[in-house]
Amino acid sequence: MNTILLFIFSMIYFNSQAQEGSMIRIETENFAHVLKIGLDHKLYQTYIGTKLNNNAEYEAVSKENIKKFVVNDGNPLIDLRHAAYPTFGTTNLFEPAIRVTHNDGNPSLELEYQKHSTKKIDDNCIETIIKLKDPQYPVFVELHFKAFYKQNVVESWTVIEHKEKEPITLYNYASSALHLDADKYWLTQFYSDVVEEVRIEESQLTKGIKIIDSKLGVRTNMFAAPNFFLSLNSKSTEETGEVLAGTIAWSGNFKFTFDLDNNNELRIISGINEFASEYSLEPQKVFKTPVFIYTFSNQGKGLASRNLHSWAMNYGLKDGNKSRLTLLNNWETTFFDFDEKKLTNMFSDAKTLGVDMFLLDDGWFGNKYPRSGSTSGLGDWQATKAILPNGIGYLMDQATATGVKFGIWIEPEMINEKTELYEKHPDWVLSLPNRAKDVYRTQLVLDLCNPQVQDFVFKVVDDIMQIKSGVSFFKWDCNRMMTSAYSNYLKKQQSHLFIEYTNGLYKVLDRIKAKYPNLEMMLCAGGGGRVDYGMLNYFTEFWASDNTDAFNRIFIQWGYSYFYPALATCNHVTSMGKQSIKFRTDVAMMGKLGFDIHVGGLKEDELKFCQDAVVNYKRLSPTIWKGDLYRLVSPYEDTRAVLMYVDKEKNHSVLFSYTLQPLTDPNYGLVKFKGLDVNKKYKVEEINSMPHGRKSFEESGNVCSGDFLMKIGLKVSSSQPESSVILEINAVE
């Protein structure tokens, strides 16, 4: 069945009984993932990579080894290397995607092909569902593949159910199993820590198993980001090489397993981390795994990123095609030391800057135990009368009168012991019996496995939204991971905790999204400790890091840019670091701009610069947010970073050049631009200069052809340490 013809013409849902040896193709415009039913009735992957023009040639792509996918001679070293969803307990010798124990104690599973179906979701998306079954037990597995044609992205997930008389136990339950065949494999992973998010590390895979995972329960990205690139045969660059990019839409414990066998064949098993999470599945109940998202590029990491950005803005990110609010946050100006007068004065600061919104951060709540510091109040979500006698509604009215929107910070999943909530519901926290409570950052974690706790967390948002006209924006924080975790609600099913907590969180967010579909929310977790497309389905943006030093932020924002579009990445101008206000602002403009700075403390020329920068940003933001990203010079390979965004029509572009800390005069050479139209002419102008300051770009105002800019290039970088240049590039007649 030609799925592309289906994509163009079909409006119906149909089932197909495939014959042994026939193929199932999951295809986009340039990418194909091909599966085949063997003579043994099992399902195998035969190809993944660049789409072929002639469908018949997928048969030949596996070379002389094609027989191993369709001939069963009983040799497990041959037959099961490319199993589409590898099982455990019979003949598979490698990493399984699924492992179960039946209620009669049998620890094995076999899966045979039953049928598959394909349906058109919209003009760009086709879903393929493949049904598998154990020939001896009533255990059923559905493999789901949703292909996004224009974006060249595929979503993959699995649905597991059974009709045995008693529960079966799931030990492994992957979302995806992919097989790759190459001479060498290079893995790019993104390690993290607090204030050191998404740093890049690349290494060649050797024989054996490499695992990237999290066991933290919440704030799961603290040490490892749930993203990877896998380059085939040699290291890929921005523009060259074959590369698979993968990420997972799951906000709990995740796991990527890279299993390189004795024949140099690689399996990538992706999904929920099964560690301490064996799952008892009741008869007739459904276990649905999270979505694994992947794309394939034969033109390097840059194209893979652009594929994922396009998918995210259209399918993965809440309101991905809508505009975002610029803002002023009070945290670094006031911390916990504020009152009504100080806040309302800051509304005027926001208006003076020209931003859209004022965001009230931590410290506004608690009465019996006021939130005067980090040790109390968290969980008592009522305005503190001593500092806000007229409540949140008064602040909303004053912000509106000033001409700015009003947003607010919450951390509804966490609790201090010094709260009225804890006094009433100590059983609502995750805490081991017969052991001392493990308090981290003076906090405990509320048990979102419990429906009563889910109701409470929803009510935190709902109550605030019922005040006056509601707030325009929430900053949703999450400042600790799980330790010594035990759920009073789950009782004897503690191994369900990590999964049910995450599902409970999604239930809350589903309710919020349903009732307040246009509400904008920022995702925060002790910095960037929880950034994934499971949560970004509900959030318009995320806080990248508590490290706002502009020098460090270049590396952090660069790392996020591989998997997340610019409009989702919140970057604030703060007082951290000793760089100029220009450098700090230019770095923040690389994504979604905000300020967290004492406006009254700015010098006259600094304030004027910031005001002009906001005006520039609002003009350029459609290109930054929705344009194609081209990373031109990496800070990991040079003493500068250069990148540019180009709109879809190739009429408007913005280039950012950041000089880091060269030890000597760098004498930077020409940088070749990307993504422009060779037949158009472009005016190149430097913007965001300090008032009365000298421009760094000597050729500002010149007109060049797209052909010249991309083949020859321009000198775009200042030689001064920690300096920056922003170029606006517009097509002219």
XYZ file of C-alpha atoms in Angstrom:
733
model
C 0.000 0.000 0.000
C 1.507 3.321 -1.055
C 1.048 5.551 1.982
C 1.917 8.690 -0.001
C -1.011 8.070 -2.362
C -3.102 7.532 0.731
C -1.807 10.832 2.096
C -2.925 12.689 -1.020
C -6.214 11.020 -1.849
C -7.633 8.869 0.926
C -10.181 10.091 3.433
C -11.143 6.666 4.763
C -9.853 4.295 7.403
C -8.980 0.842 6.155
C -7.542 -2.441 7.403
C -5.008 -4.501 5.483
C -4.229 -8.170 6.066
C -0.591 -8.274 4.988
C 0.866 -11.419 3.513
C 4.058 -13.013 4.774
C 7.010 -11.184 3.279
C 5.029 -8.024 2.553
C 6.203 -4.614 3.710
C 4.743 -1.856 5.865
C 6.166 1.567 5.068
C 6.083 4.536 7.425
C 7.056 7.431 5.179
C 7.376 11.190 5.154
C 8.540 13.445 2.341
C 12.206 12.425 2.695
C 12.340 9.742 5.395
C 11.284 6.086 5.510
C 10.983 3.469 8.241
C 10.180 0.095 6.680
C 8.931 -3.077 8.385
C 8.403 -6.574 6.990
C 6.342 -9.598 7.992
C 8.522 -12.719 8.004
C 7.634 -16.271 7.048
C 7.652 -16.973 10.788
C 4.756 -14.453 11.141
C 6.964 -12.071 13.107
C 7.619 -8.422 12.342
C 11.065 -7.114 11.404
C 12.556 -3.727 10.582
C 14.329 -3.833 7.229
C 15.168 -0.183 6.633
C 15.373 3.244 8.222
C 16.816 6.262 6.460
C 16.453 8.442 3.385
C 13.283 7.699 1.454
C 13.736 5.831 -1.841
C 11.917 6.918 -4.994
C 11.189 3.320 -6.031
C 9.284 1.421 -3.344
C 10.266 -1.927 -4.860
C 13.916 -1.227 -4.085
C 13.354 -1.436 -0.327
C 13.566 -5.203 -0.928
C 17.142 -4.875 -2.102
C 18.316 -2.405 0.520
C 19.153 -5.132 3.037
C 21.617 -6.635 0.543
C 22.302 -10.350 0.769
C 21.173 -10.454 4.389
C 17.513 -9.871 3.517
C 16.858 -13.576 4.013
C 17.477 -13.322 7.727
C 14.308 -11.274 8.104
C 12.047 -13.750 6.353
C 13.614 -17.185 6.907
C 13.320 -18.897 10.255
C 15.979 -21.564 10.703
C 15.870 -21.479 14.485
C 19.134 -19.599 14.914
C 18.564 -16.707 17.349
C 21.821 -15.066 16.268
C 20.266 -14.553 12.818
C 16.512 -14.359 13.113
C 15.863 -11.782 15.813
C 18.514 -9.128 15.308
C 16.027 -6.782 13.617
C 12.824 -7.689 15.446
C 10.519 -4.660 15.266
C 9.591 -4.986 18.957
C 11.979 -7.471 20.599
C 10.549 -9.708 23.319
C 12.162 -11.562 26.216
C 12.092 -15.147 27.406
C 12.389 -17.242 24.263
C 15.182 -16.815 21.693
C 16.056 -13.102 21.755
C 19.633 -12.694 22.985
C 19.691 -8.901 22.961
C 18.036 -6.002 24.764
C 14.226 -6.485 24.841
C 11.617 -3.811 24.216
C 9.051 -5.734 26.253
C 9.287 -8.254 29.092
C 6.291 -9.734 30.913
C 5.383 -12.500 33.318
C 2.009 -14.162 32.762
C -0.264 -14.950 35.688
C 0.665 -18.639 35.428
C 4.310 -17.669 36.081
C 5.559 -18.052 32.501
C 8.191 -15.297 31.961
C 8.216 -15.436 28.148
C 6.480 -13.556 25.352
C 6.263 -14.103 21.612
C 4.635 -11.614 19.279
C 3.261 -12.490 15.861
C 1.824 -10.156 13.277
C -1.996 -10.073 13.153
C -2.940 -7.103 10.956
C -2.252 -3.437 10.409
C -4.301 -0.376 9.580
C -3.586 3.084 8.298
C -5.615 6.253 8.691
C -5.270 9.850 7.630
C -5.216 12.243 10.612
C -4.982 15.424 8.538
C -3.445 16.588 5.267
C 0.029 16.213 6.749
C -0.231 13.222 9.067
C -0.835 9.481 8.681
C -1.031 6.981 11.530
C -0.114 3.322 11.067
C -1.200 0.781 13.686
C 0.296 -2.710 13.674
C -1.356 -5.360 15.851
C 0.750 -8.169 17.335
C -0.298 -11.094 19.546
C 1.288 -13.883 21.533
C 0.238 -17.160 19.820
C -0.209 -18.938 23.182
C -1.488 -16.204 25.504
C -4.153 -13.489 25.023
C -1.572 -10.683 25.202
C -1.807 -7.967 22.550
C 0.622 -5.245 21.527
C -0.135 -2.411 19.135
C 2.733 -0.513 17.538
C 1.680 3.012 16.591
C 3.548 5.185 14.112
C 2.374 8.706 13.291
C 4.247 10.186 10.313
C 4.347 13.951 9.735
C 4.984 14.349 6.031
C 6.328 17.905 5.704
C 8.320 17.845 8.945
C 9.941 14.435 8.264
C 9.209 13.447 11.862
C 7.684 10.227 13.215
C 6.036 9.653 16.581
C 6.122 6.080 17.885
C 4.373 4.531 20.871
C 3.004 1.206 22.055
C -0.301 0.021 23.522
C -0.239 -3.158 25.628
C -3.290 -5.088 26.875
C -4.334 -8.640 27.689
C -7.308 -10.896 28.413
C -5.752 -13.258 30.905
C -7.796 -14.025 34.019
C -5.411 -12.292 36.438
C -2.986 -9.368 36.112
C 0.237 -9.811 34.202
C 3.433 -8.050 35.264
C 5.219 -5.720 32.853
C 8.949 -5.378 33.463
C 9.926 -3.664 30.193
C 7.595 -1.582 28.015
C 9.485 0.505 25.477
C 7.931 3.094 23.196
C 10.265 2.314 20.320
C 12.873 -0.137 19.044
C 15.015 1.015 16.124
C 17.771 -0.901 14.306
C 20.696 0.716 12.511
C 23.424 -0.803 10.362
C 26.597 1.235 9.827
C 30.355 0.897 10.063
C 30.582 3.279 13.051
C 28.178 5.142 15.312
C 28.689 8.515 16.998
C 26.391 9.423 19.862
C 25.754 13.059 20.818
C 24.235 13.348 24.287
C 23.329 16.331 26.425
C 24.474 16.140 30.038
C 23.205 18.560 32.652
C 23.443 19.809 36.185
C 22.022 22.756 38.064
C 23.167 25.927 36.211
C 24.923 23.725 33.653
C 22.070 22.482 31.477
C 22.267 20.657 28.119
C 26.027 20.653 27.626
C 27.074 18.681 24.570
C 29.229 15.567 24.563
C 29.936 13.345 21.536
C 31.574 9.929 21.556
C 31.912 6.849 19.404
C 29.856 3.875 20.526
C 31.765 0.693 21.258
C 30.497 -2.876 21.639
C 28.090 -3.369 24.508
C 25.357 -1.207 25.993
C 25.340 2.546 26.532
C 22.455 3.975 28.599
C 21.189 7.534 29.030
C 18.523 7.612 31.722
C 16.945 9.293 34.713
C 15.737 7.835 38.022
C 14.806 11.137 39.689
C 11.002 10.861 39.450
C 10.476 14.593 38.892
C 12.896 17.277 37.722
C 14.169 14.324 35.734
C 16.436 16.284 33.381
C 18.716 17.460 36.164
C 21.631 15.250 35.089
C 20.696 14.060 31.596
C 18.475 15.620 28.942
C 16.043 13.266 27.143
C 17.515 13.941 23.688
C 20.188 12.427 21.449
C 21.739 12.450 17.988
C 23.080 9.253 16.468
C 25.445 9.794 13.522
C 26.147 6.957 11.097
C 29.598 6.000 9.788
C 31.273 9.271 10.810
C 30.623 12.355 12.900
C 27.926 14.487 11.342
C 28.284 18.251 11.110
C 25.638 20.949 10.911
C 25.305 20.460 7.157
C 26.669 16.980 6.373
C 26.230 13.388 7.412
C 23.459 10.925 8.171
C 21.970 11.450 11.609
C 19.012 10.178 13.610
C 17.635 12.573 16.236
C 15.428 11.272 19.044
C 13.582 12.606 22.077
C 10.731 11.417 24.288
C 7.499 13.059 25.406
C 7.640 11.862 29.002
C 8.183 13.928 32.149
C 9.096 11.062 34.464
C 11.996 8.615 34.430
C 13.202 7.973 30.875
C 15.732 5.613 29.331
C 17.578 5.355 26.015
C 19.507 2.113 25.510
C 22.088 1.814 22.711
C 22.920 -1.894 22.286
C 25.807 -2.508 19.859
C 26.219 -6.230 19.208
C 29.016 -8.499 18.003
C 27.993 -7.936 14.359
C 28.170 -4.153 14.749
C 24.378 -3.848 14.513
C 22.839 -1.219 16.778
C 19.503 -1.342 18.616
C 18.064 1.826 20.166
C 15.404 1.043 22.772
C 13.581 4.150 24.036
C 10.867 4.731 26.589
C 10.012 4.941 30.274
C 12.816 3.823 32.562
C 11.585 0.500 33.942
C 13.868 0.796 36.986
C 11.872 0.060 40.171
C 8.728 0.298 38.038
C 7.408 -3.187 37.315
C 3.754 -2.670 36.468
C 0.819 -4.943 37.303
C -1.576 -4.706 34.368
C -5.155 -5.731 35.052
C -7.152 -7.734 32.463
C -8.842 -5.558 29.820
C -6.842 -2.507 30.981
C -4.585 -0.635 28.571
C -0.976 0.389 29.171
C 0.008 3.149 26.749
C 3.647 4.139 26.537
C 4.738 7.752 25.951
C 5.546 9.020 22.492
C 9.093 8.692 21.163
C 9.807 11.371 18.539
C 12.456 10.887 15.875
C 13.649 12.268 12.564
C 16.332 11.290 10.073
C 18.551 13.734 8.195
C 21.082 13.077 5.440
C 22.210 16.714 5.671
C 23.556 16.855 9.206
C 22.271 18.008 12.566
C 21.031 21.367 11.293
C 18.311 19.843 9.125
C 17.350 17.438 11.924
C 16.873 20.434 14.247
C 14.780 22.303 11.690
C 12.602 19.211 11.244
C 11.993 19.003 14.989
C 11.375 22.758 15.334
C 8.756 22.657 12.585
C 7.074 19.624 14.145
C 7.133 21.250 17.588
C 5.545 24.502 16.470
C 2.761 22.645 14.672
C 2.228 19.612 16.913
C 4.452 19.367 19.988
C 4.312 22.739 21.753
C 1.245 24.428 23.199
C 0.231 27.299 20.912
C 3.389 26.776 18.904
C 2.273 29.129 16.132
C 1.124 31.958 18.401
C 3.100 34.915 19.700
C 4.735 35.095 23.139
C 4.749 37.760 25.858
C 7.870 39.747 26.706
C 8.059 40.373 30.444
C 9.685 41.888 33.492
C 10.181 39.551 36.453
C 10.763 40.828 39.992
C 12.835 37.965 41.442
C 16.389 39.294 41.130
C 15.296 42.798 42.075
C 13.301 42.002 45.215
C 13.667 38.299 46.083
C 11.233 37.882 49.042
C 11.411 41.544 50.045
C 8.418 43.310 48.491
C 4.991 44.776 49.198
C 2.123 46.231 47.165
C 3.804 49.584 46.619
C 7.090 48.109 45.466
C 5.294 45.782 43.035
C 3.004 48.413 41.560
C 6.025 50.637 40.977
C 7.548 47.768 39.021
C 4.441 47.667 36.814
C 5.499 51.135 35.698
C 9.026 49.813 35.105
C 7.584 47.146 32.803
C 5.639 49.784 30.909
C 8.759 51.964 30.675
C 10.765 49.072 29.207
C 8.013 48.390 26.696
C 7.454 44.750 27.634
C 4.029 43.114 27.658
C 3.777 41.732 31.179
C 4.922 41.878 34.782
C 5.607 38.488 36.387
C 5.321 38.220 40.176
C 7.703 35.521 41.397
C 8.000 33.564 44.664
C 7.043 35.027 48.042
C 3.452 36.296 47.663
C 1.546 33.613 49.645
C 0.969 32.110 53.104
C -0.632 33.694 56.181
C -0.253 31.481 59.239
C 3.219 30.698 57.892
C 4.082 33.568 55.500
C 6.463 32.870 52.662
C 9.166 35.214 53.926
C 11.856 32.732 52.872
C 12.192 29.254 51.406
C 11.326 27.351 54.607
C 7.608 28.119 54.935
C 4.366 28.770 53.121
C 4.777 26.476 50.130
C 1.361 24.846 49.786
C -0.742 27.654 51.277
C -1.736 29.495 48.122
C -3.441 32.576 49.551
C -1.962 36.073 49.265
C -0.058 37.150 52.386
C -2.207 39.868 53.973
C 0.730 41.521 55.719
C 2.378 42.495 52.416
C -0.579 42.281 49.986
C -3.551 43.516 52.062
C -5.733 43.980 48.980
C -4.892 40.595 47.499
C -3.965 39.437 44.024
C -7.055 41.062 42.505
C -5.732 44.502 43.391
C -2.441 43.752 41.634
C -4.337 42.585 38.560
C -6.302 45.839 38.474
C -3.199 47.977 38.936
C -1.316 46.135 36.190
C -4.237 46.619 33.820
C -4.431 50.309 34.708
C -0.704 50.630 33.969
C -1.107 48.938 30.607
C 0.692 45.647 31.245
C -0.512 42.097 31.759
C -0.028 40.281 35.064
C 1.542 36.841 35.625
C 2.333 34.872 38.761
C 4.693 32.151 40.067
C 3.488 28.895 41.630
C 5.104 25.622 42.693
C 1.997 23.486 43.289
C 3.593 20.014 43.363
C 5.797 20.817 46.367
C 5.183 21.623 50.031
C 6.989 22.968 53.106
C 6.380 21.227 56.409
C 5.761 24.655 57.921
C 2.340 25.122 56.283
C -1.320 24.758 57.125
C -1.605 22.247 54.293
C 0.973 19.939 55.855
C -0.710 20.224 59.251
C -3.981 19.073 57.672
C -2.640 16.482 55.233
C 0.735 14.992 56.221
C -0.407 11.843 54.384
C -0.363 13.757 51.092
C 3.430 13.830 50.841
C 5.752 11.196 49.434
C 7.599 9.838 52.472
C 8.850 6.435 53.559
C 7.242 4.830 56.620
C 9.570 4.095 59.552
C 12.242 6.435 58.221
C 13.048 10.091 58.700
C 11.603 12.416 56.076
C 14.099 13.371 53.412
C 13.750 17.133 52.997
C 15.523 18.756 50.048
C 15.561 22.534 49.543
C 13.261 22.580 52.626
C 10.601 20.848 50.500
C 8.684 17.600 50.226
C 6.839 16.302 47.150
C 3.056 16.060 47.095
C 1.685 12.668 46.027
C 0.096 13.221 42.629
C -0.785 9.535 42.444
C -3.599 10.519 44.829
C -6.724 11.953 43.070
C -7.348 14.245 46.062
C -3.919 15.789 45.571
C -4.613 16.139 41.854
C -7.792 18.060 42.734
C -5.819 20.284 45.104
C -3.161 21.132 42.521
C -5.792 21.912 39.900
C -7.568 24.131 42.430
C -4.383 26.168 42.988
C -4.594 27.332 39.380
C -8.377 27.443 39.225
C -8.716 29.609 42.337
C -6.248 32.186 41.000
C -8.029 32.211 37.648
C -11.324 32.934 39.420
C -9.949 36.192 40.866
C -11.144 39.131 38.771
C -10.394 38.268 35.146
C -7.626 35.820 36.068
C -3.914 36.116 35.408
C -2.414 36.113 31.926
C 0.490 33.817 32.726
C 1.757 31.211 35.190
C 5.355 30.344 35.924
C 5.064 26.723 37.155
C 8.130 25.700 39.141
C 9.355 22.349 40.496
C 12.484 22.639 42.608
C 13.302 19.141 43.807
C 13.530 15.553 42.653
C 12.029 12.504 44.407
C 14.021 10.853 47.182
C 12.832 8.293 49.745
C 9.642 8.179 47.715
C 6.644 6.234 49.026
C 2.960 6.803 48.255
C 0.401 6.308 51.017
C -2.239 6.181 48.292
C -0.673 3.339 46.279
C -0.055 1.217 49.384
C 1.144 -2.187 48.039
C 1.766 -1.006 44.462
C 4.791 1.181 45.134
C 6.445 0.113 41.877
C 3.705 2.092 40.080
C 4.737 5.339 41.777
C 7.039 6.869 39.152
C 4.533 6.173 36.372
C 1.358 7.134 38.219
C 2.866 10.373 39.533
C 3.599 11.497 35.983
C 0.189 10.375 34.736
C -1.405 12.199 37.683
C 0.435 15.382 36.730
C -0.792 15.054 33.150
C -4.376 14.622 34.410
C -4.098 17.932 36.274
C -2.618 19.699 33.258
C -5.292 18.229 30.979
C -7.947 19.791 33.213
C -6.189 23.161 33.214
C -5.752 23.117 29.448
C -9.396 22.146 28.905
C -10.771 24.909 31.151
C -8.232 27.613 30.227
C -7.114 26.766 26.684
C -5.526 30.168 26.034
C -3.601 30.397 29.303
C 0.137 30.866 28.762
C 2.474 29.027 31.131
C 6.229 28.807 31.617
C 7.718 25.474 32.642
C 10.457 25.750 35.270
C 12.226 23.173 37.441
C 15.131 24.482 39.475
C 16.210 25.960 36.173
C 15.901 23.641 33.169
C 15.357 20.417 35.095
C 12.161 19.386 33.343
C 12.159 20.140 29.615
C 10.454 17.572 27.399
C 7.630 17.363 24.889
C 5.376 15.600 27.395
C 5.197 18.794 29.459
C 5.483 21.178 26.513
C 2.139 19.882 25.279
C 0.742 22.015 28.128
C 3.291 24.861 28.329
C 4.026 27.635 25.885
C 7.674 27.945 26.943
C 10.316 26.790 29.417
C 12.878 28.392 31.691
C 16.243 27.285 30.342
C 18.418 27.669 33.452
C 18.864 29.571 36.696
C 22.292 30.411 35.293
C 21.624 33.724 33.550
C 25.238 34.782 33.120
C 25.224 35.694 29.433
C 28.522 33.923 28.670
C 27.251 30.638 30.111
C 23.815 31.138 28.620
C 25.235 31.023 25.089
C 26.239 27.376 25.651
C 22.966 26.509 27.400
C 20.771 28.104 24.748
C 22.906 26.557 22.004
C 22.283 23.104 23.485
C 18.526 23.586 23.693
C 18.420 24.843 20.093
C 19.081 21.349 18.771
C 15.657 20.097 19.874
C 13.485 23.074 20.852
C 12.418 26.152 18.838
C 13.481 29.640 19.883
C 10.017 30.828 20.938
C 9.925 28.094 23.617
C 13.222 29.047 25.288
C 12.898 31.785 27.936
C 15.978 33.999 28.187
C 16.100 36.885 30.654
C 18.377 39.884 30.934
C 19.616 39.872 34.536
C 22.379 41.357 36.673
C 24.260 38.045 36.840
C 27.686 38.377 35.276
C 29.714 41.503 34.566
C 29.064 41.858 30.852
C 27.609 44.974 29.257
C 23.854 45.448 29.108
C 24.147 45.125 25.326
C 25.816 41.712 25.487
C 23.313 40.423 28.044
C 20.349 41.679 26.024
C 21.679 40.409 22.700
C 22.147 36.935 24.193
C 18.611 36.924 25.622
C 17.167 37.932 22.227
C 18.305 34.592 20.785
C 15.060 33.087 22.150
C 12.030 34.443 24.062
C 13.094 37.740 25.599
C 12.426 38.773 29.181
C 13.997 40.990 31.853
C 14.724 40.264 35.506
C 16.590 43.412 36.407
C 16.296 46.550 38.539
C 15.093 49.002 35.920
C 15.592 51.976 38.228
C 19.251 51.055 38.576
C 19.972 51.348 34.837
C 21.946 54.284 33.544
C 20.199 56.581 31.097
C 21.923 55.151 28.029
C 21.369 51.570 29.272
C 17.646 52.178 29.688
C 17.424 53.739 26.236
C 19.276 50.760 24.784
C 16.880 48.298 26.453
C 13.833 50.207 25.236
C 15.167 50.243 21.676
C 16.086 46.558 21.932
C 12.513 45.663 22.937
C 11.200 47.573 19.920
C 13.667 45.758 17.665
C 12.807 42.424 19.220
C 9.082 42.854 18.710
C 9.686 43.668 15.063
C 12.048 40.733 14.572
C 10.377 38.164 16.822
C 8.283 36.518 14.059
C 11.528 35.633 12.264
C 13.311 34.528 15.457
C 10.374 32.475 16.703
C 9.222 30.881 13.451
C 12.204 31.127 11.124
C 14.556 28.331 10.140
C 17.598 28.126 12.416
C 21.106 27.839 11.004
C 23.957 27.384 13.491
C 26.977 28.822 11.657
C 29.856 28.804 14.167
C 29.726 26.658 17.304
C 31.031 27.917 20.670
C 32.261 24.355 21.224
C 34.615 24.713 18.251
C 35.548 28.409 18.302
C 35.825 31.371 20.654
C 32.560 32.748 19.310
C 29.039 31.620 18.468
C 27.187 32.637 15.303
C 23.666 31.647 14.300
C 20.866 33.032 12.176
C 17.121 32.683 11.675
C 15.547 32.942 8.199
C 11.826 33.298 7.560
C 10.050 30.795 5.310
C 9.855 33.220 2.380
C 13.600 33.979 2.653
C 12.854 37.700 2.845
C 13.874 38.426 6.431
C 16.702 37.119 8.566
C 18.396 37.892 11.874
C 22.026 36.974 12.592
C 23.487 36.821 16.101
C 27.244 36.849 16.624
C 28.677 36.465 20.133
C 32.380 36.770 20.868
C 33.334 34.806 23.982
C 36.749 35.096 25.668
C 39.554 34.793 23.089
C 43.021 34.891 24.656
C 44.519 36.908 21.804
C 43.201 39.057 18.958
C 41.154 36.462 17.077
C 41.161 38.160 13.647
C 37.977 36.339 12.716
C 37.439 35.524 9.052
C 34.369 35.507 6.850
C 31.211 33.652 7.890
C 29.089 32.132 5.124
C 25.383 32.732 5.618
C 22.783 29.957 5.173
C 19.160 29.631 4.131
C 18.871 32.716 1.899
C 17.703 32.931 -1.717
C 20.629 33.053 -4.137
C 18.586 35.194 -6.542
C 17.589 37.882 -4.049
C 19.505 40.925 -2.863
C 19.693 41.690 0.850
C 20.411 44.814 2.862
C 22.528 43.949 5.906
C 22.280 46.344 8.857
C 23.614 46.206 12.384
C 20.995 46.857 15.076
C 21.025 47.015 18.889
C 23.914 49.444 19.149
C 24.332 51.496 22.300
C 23.049 55.095 22.022
C 25.813 57.228 20.517
C 27.935 54.078 20.359
C 30.113 52.936 17.493
C 28.868 50.064 15.341
C 31.011 46.934 15.275
C 29.910 45.880 11.790
C 31.687 48.143 9.317
C 29.607 47.046 6.326
C 26.280 47.978 7.907
C 23.846 49.182 5.257
C 25.509 47.342 2.369
C 23.422 45.370 -0.133
C 24.676 41.923 -1.188
C 23.191 39.061 -3.157
C 22.108 35.937 -1.358
C 24.539 34.094 -3.601
C 27.447 36.226 -2.340
C 26.403 36.022 1.310
C 26.202 32.220 1.204
C 29.256 31.508 -0.958
C 31.636 34.232 0.241
C 30.151 35.655 3.438
C 30.953 38.636 5.645
C 32.987 39.415 8.729
C 30.247 39.476 11.353
C 32.108 39.232 14.665
C 33.654 41.775 16.986
C 37.115 40.935 18.290
C 36.354 42.284 21.775
C 35.816 39.670 24.538
C 32.190 39.203 25.571
C 30.792 41.411 22.837
C 27.994 40.892 20.358
C 26.675 41.911 16.963
C 23.095 41.551 15.706
C 22.449 41.915 11.979
C 19.047 42.453 10.412
C 18.997 41.120 6.849
C 16.112 42.132 4.583
C 15.451 41.383 0.925
C 15.322 44.481 -1.268
C 14.149 45.082 -4.821
